[in-house]
GROMACS .gro file of C-alpha atoms in nm:
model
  205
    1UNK     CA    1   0.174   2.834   0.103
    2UNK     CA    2   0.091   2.465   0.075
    3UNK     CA    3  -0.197   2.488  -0.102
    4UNK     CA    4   0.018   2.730  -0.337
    5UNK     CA    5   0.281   2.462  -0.407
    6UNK     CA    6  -0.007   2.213  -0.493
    7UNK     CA    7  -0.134   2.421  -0.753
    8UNK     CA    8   0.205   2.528  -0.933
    9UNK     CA    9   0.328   2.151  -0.902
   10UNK     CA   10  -0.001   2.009  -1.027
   11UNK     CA   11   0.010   1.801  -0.713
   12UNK     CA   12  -0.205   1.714  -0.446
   13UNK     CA   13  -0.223   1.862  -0.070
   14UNK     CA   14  -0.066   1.511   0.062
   15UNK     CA   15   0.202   1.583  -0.222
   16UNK     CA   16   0.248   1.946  -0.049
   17UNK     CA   17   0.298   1.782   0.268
   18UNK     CA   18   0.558   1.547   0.157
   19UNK     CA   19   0.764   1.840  -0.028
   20UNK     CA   20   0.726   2.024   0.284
   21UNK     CA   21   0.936   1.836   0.462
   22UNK     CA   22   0.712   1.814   0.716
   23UNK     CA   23   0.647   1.452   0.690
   24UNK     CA   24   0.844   1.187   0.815
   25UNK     CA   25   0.902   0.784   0.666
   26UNK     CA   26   0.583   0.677   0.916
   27UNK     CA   27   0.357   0.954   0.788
   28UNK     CA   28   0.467   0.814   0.406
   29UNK     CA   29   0.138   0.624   0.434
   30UNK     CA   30  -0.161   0.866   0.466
   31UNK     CA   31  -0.518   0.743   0.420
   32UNK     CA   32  -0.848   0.891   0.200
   33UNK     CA   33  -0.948   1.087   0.501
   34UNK     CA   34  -0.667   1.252   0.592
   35UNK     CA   35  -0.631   1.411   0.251
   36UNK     CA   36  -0.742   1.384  -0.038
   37UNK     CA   37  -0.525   1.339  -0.354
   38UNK     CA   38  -0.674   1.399  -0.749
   39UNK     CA   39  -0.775   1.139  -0.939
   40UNK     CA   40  -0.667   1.281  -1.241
   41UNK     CA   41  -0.324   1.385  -1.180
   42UNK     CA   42  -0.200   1.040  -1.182
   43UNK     CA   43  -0.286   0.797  -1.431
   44UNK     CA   44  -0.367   0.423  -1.266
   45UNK     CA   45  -0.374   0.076  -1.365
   46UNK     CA   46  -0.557  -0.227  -1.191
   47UNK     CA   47  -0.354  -0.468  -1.046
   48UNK     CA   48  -0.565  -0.729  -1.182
   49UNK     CA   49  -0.425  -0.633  -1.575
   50UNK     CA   50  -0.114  -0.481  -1.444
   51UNK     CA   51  -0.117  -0.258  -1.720
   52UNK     CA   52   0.182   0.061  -1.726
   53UNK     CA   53   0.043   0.380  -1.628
   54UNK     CA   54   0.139   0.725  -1.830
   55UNK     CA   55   0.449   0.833  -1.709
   56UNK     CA   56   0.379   1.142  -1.476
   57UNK     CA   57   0.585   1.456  -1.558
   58UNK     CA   58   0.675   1.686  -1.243
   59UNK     CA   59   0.648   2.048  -1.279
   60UNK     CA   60   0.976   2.163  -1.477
   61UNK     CA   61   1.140   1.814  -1.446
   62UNK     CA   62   1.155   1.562  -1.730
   63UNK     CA   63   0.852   1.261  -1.750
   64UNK     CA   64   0.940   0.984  -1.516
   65UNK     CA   65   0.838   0.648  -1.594
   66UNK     CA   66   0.596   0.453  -1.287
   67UNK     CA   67   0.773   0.164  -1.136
   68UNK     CA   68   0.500  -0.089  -1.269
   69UNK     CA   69   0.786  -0.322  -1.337
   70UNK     CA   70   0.944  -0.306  -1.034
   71UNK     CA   71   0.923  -0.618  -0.771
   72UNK     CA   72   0.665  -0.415  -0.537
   73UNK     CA   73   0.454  -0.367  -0.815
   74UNK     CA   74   0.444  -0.709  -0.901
   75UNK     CA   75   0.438  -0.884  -0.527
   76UNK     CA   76   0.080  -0.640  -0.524
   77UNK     CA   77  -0.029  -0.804  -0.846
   78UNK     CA   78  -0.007  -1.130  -0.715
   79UNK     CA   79  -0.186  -1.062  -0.434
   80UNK     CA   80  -0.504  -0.899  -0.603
   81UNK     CA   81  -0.664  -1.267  -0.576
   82UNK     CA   82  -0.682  -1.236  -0.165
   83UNK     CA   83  -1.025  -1.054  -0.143
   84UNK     CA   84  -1.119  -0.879   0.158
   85UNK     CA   85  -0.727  -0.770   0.317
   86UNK     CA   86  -0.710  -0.558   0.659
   87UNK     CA   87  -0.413  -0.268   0.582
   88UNK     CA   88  -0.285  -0.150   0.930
   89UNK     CA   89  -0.007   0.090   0.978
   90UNK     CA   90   0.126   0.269   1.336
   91UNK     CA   91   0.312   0.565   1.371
   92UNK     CA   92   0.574   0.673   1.613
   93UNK     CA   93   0.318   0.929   1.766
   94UNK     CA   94   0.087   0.682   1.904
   95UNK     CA   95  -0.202   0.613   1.668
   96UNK     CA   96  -0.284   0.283   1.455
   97UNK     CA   97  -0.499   0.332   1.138
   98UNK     CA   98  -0.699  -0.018   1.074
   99UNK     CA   99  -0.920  -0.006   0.761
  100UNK     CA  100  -1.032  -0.297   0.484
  101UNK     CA  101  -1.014  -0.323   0.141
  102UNK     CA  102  -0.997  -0.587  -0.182
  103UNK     CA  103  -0.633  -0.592  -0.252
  104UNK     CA  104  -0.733  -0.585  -0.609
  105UNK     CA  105  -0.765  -0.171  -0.618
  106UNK     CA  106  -0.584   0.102  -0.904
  107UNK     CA  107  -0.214   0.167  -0.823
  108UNK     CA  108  -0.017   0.444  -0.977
  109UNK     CA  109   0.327   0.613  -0.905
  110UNK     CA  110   0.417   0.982  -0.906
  111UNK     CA  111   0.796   1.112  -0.771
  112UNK     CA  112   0.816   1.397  -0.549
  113UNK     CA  113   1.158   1.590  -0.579
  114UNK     CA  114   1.423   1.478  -0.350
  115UNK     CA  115   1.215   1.179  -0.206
  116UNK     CA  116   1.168   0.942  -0.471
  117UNK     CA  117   0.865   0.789  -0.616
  118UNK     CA  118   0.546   0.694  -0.388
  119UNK     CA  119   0.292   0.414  -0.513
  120UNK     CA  120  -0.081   0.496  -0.476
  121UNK     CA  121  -0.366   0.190  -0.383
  122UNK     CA  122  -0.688   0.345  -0.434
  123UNK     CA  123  -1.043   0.190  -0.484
  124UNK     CA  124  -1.256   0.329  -0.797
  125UNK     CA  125  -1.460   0.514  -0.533
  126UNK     CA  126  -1.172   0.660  -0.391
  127UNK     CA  127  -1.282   0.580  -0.022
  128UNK     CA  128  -0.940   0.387  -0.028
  129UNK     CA  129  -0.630   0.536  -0.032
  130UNK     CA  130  -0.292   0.479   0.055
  131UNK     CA  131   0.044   0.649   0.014
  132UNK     CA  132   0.400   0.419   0.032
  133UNK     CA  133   0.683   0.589  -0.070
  134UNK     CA  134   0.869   0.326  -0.248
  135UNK     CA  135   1.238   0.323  -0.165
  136UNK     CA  136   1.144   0.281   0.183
  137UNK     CA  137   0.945  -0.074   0.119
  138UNK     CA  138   1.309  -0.292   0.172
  139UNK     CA  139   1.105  -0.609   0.229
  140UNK     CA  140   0.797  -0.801   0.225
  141UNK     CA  141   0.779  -1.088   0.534
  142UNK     CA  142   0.488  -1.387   0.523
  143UNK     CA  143   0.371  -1.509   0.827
  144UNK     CA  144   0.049  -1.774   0.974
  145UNK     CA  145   0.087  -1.679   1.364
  146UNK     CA  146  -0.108  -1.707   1.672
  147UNK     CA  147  -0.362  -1.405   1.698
  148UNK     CA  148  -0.248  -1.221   2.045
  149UNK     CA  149  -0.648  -1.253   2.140
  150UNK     CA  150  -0.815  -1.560   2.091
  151UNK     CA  151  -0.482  -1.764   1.892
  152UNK     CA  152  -0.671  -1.831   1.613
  153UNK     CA  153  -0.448  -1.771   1.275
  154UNK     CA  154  -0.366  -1.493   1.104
  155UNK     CA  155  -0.222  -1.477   0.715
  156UNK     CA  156  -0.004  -1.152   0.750
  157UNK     CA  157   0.254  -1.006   0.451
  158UNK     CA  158   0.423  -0.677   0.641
  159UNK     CA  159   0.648  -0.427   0.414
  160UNK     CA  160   0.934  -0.340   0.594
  161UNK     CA  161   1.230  -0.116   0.580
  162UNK     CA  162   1.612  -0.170   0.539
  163UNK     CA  163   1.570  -0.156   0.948
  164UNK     CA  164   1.307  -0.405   0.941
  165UNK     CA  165   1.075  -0.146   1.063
  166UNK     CA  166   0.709  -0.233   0.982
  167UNK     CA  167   0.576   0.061   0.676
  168UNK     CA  168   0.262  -0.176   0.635
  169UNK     CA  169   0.060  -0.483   0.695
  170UNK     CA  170  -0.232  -0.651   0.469
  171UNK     CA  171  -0.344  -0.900   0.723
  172UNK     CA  172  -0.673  -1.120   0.538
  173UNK     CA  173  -0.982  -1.026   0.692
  174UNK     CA  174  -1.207  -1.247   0.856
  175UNK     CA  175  -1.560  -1.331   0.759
  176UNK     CA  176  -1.781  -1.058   1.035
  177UNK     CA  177  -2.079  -1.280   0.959
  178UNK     CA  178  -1.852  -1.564   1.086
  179UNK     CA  179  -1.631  -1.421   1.357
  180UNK     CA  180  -1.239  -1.443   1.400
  181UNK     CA  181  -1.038  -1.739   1.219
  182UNK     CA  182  -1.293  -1.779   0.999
  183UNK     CA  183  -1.189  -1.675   0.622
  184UNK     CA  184  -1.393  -1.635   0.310
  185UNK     CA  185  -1.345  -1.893   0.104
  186UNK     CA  186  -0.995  -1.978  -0.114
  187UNK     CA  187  -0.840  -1.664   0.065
  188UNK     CA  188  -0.650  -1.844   0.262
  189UNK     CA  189  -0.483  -2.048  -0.042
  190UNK     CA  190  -0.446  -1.747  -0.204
  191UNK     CA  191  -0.213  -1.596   0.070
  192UNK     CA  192   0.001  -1.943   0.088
  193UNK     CA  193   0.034  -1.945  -0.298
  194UNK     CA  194   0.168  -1.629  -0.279
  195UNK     CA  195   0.371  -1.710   0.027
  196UNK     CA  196   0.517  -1.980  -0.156
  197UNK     CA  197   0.597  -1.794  -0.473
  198UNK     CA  198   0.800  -1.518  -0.232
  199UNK     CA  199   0.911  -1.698   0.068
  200UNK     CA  200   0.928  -1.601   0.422
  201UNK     CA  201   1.079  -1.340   0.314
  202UNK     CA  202   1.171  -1.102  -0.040
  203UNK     CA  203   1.380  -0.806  -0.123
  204UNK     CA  204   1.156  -0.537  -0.303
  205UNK     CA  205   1.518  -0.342  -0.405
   0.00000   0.00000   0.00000
């Protein structure tokens, strides 16, 4: 039946899931391996040019218009300088996902009825992706803290809910060659200029 809706909505299986009801807020964030969305169906834009999308029209609705102007679209922007980012997100279940990426990947919007829209980061390849929906991102925090193993410091920007429930963090990643604490260069200045720009803390509504 899924796989039915998918094809009459033009959507993809994660976008079956969603409608399905069968998700929940944590499982809003799904990564490439866990399904795979098309890359056609939604028109992207690079965060480096932040340029508009095509507005994506939903089976028998009218065209909606991507939130590329909307303050989560541009707090991603300015963070496509950061290089290297570690995305980690934990759901009530039990499991963490942990994967790396540039921050400067495609991002595109679609709406799913009754849910709202959902923003897209995906790398060209489309090895990366992940699924936010975008009414739930309330908040973005910055923090430098102690890591919990071996306190050396950690740049991390979390998206929260309206609970202050953690959607998402894009922690920098370390140089491997180099070990823990040690960053690639002007990553690290990046995150603070950013940081500074936003505060400890920014409303995304």
């Amino acid at each position: 039946k899924l796989a039915i809706l998918a094809a009459l909505l033009y959507v993809s299986p994660l976008h079956a899931f969603v409608l399905s009801g069968v998700a929940t807020p944590r499982l809003a964030l799904l990564g490439r391996r866990a399904c795979r969305t098309s890359a056609t169906a939604f028109p992207s834009f690079s965060l480096r040019g932040l340029a508009p999308a095509s507005p994506f029209r939903m089976a028998g609705g009218a065209a909606e218009a991507p939130a590329s102007d909307s303050k989560f679209a541009k707090l991603l922007a300015d963070c496509k300088d950061w290089g290297l980012t570690r995305f980690i997100t934990i759901n009530s279940g039990g499991a963490v996902l942990e994967t790396a990426s540039p921050m400067d990947v495609g991002l595109n919007f679609f709406t799913v009825p009754g849910k709202g829209p959902y923003a897209t980061l995906a790398s060209a390849d489309k090895l990366f992706e992940c699924h936010i929906r975008v009414e739930a991102a309330a908040k973005a925090t910055f923090s430098k803290e102690a890591a919990k193993i071996g306190g050396h410091d950690l740049y991390v920007m979390r998206i929260k809910d309206t609970s202050d429930g953690i959607l998402l963090s894009c922690m920098l990643q370390y140089d491997p060659t180099k070990g823990p604490g040690n960053y690639f260069p002007g990553a690290v200045e990046k995150f603070e200029t950013v940081q500074s720009k936003w505060g400890p803390e920014a409303s995304l509504l």
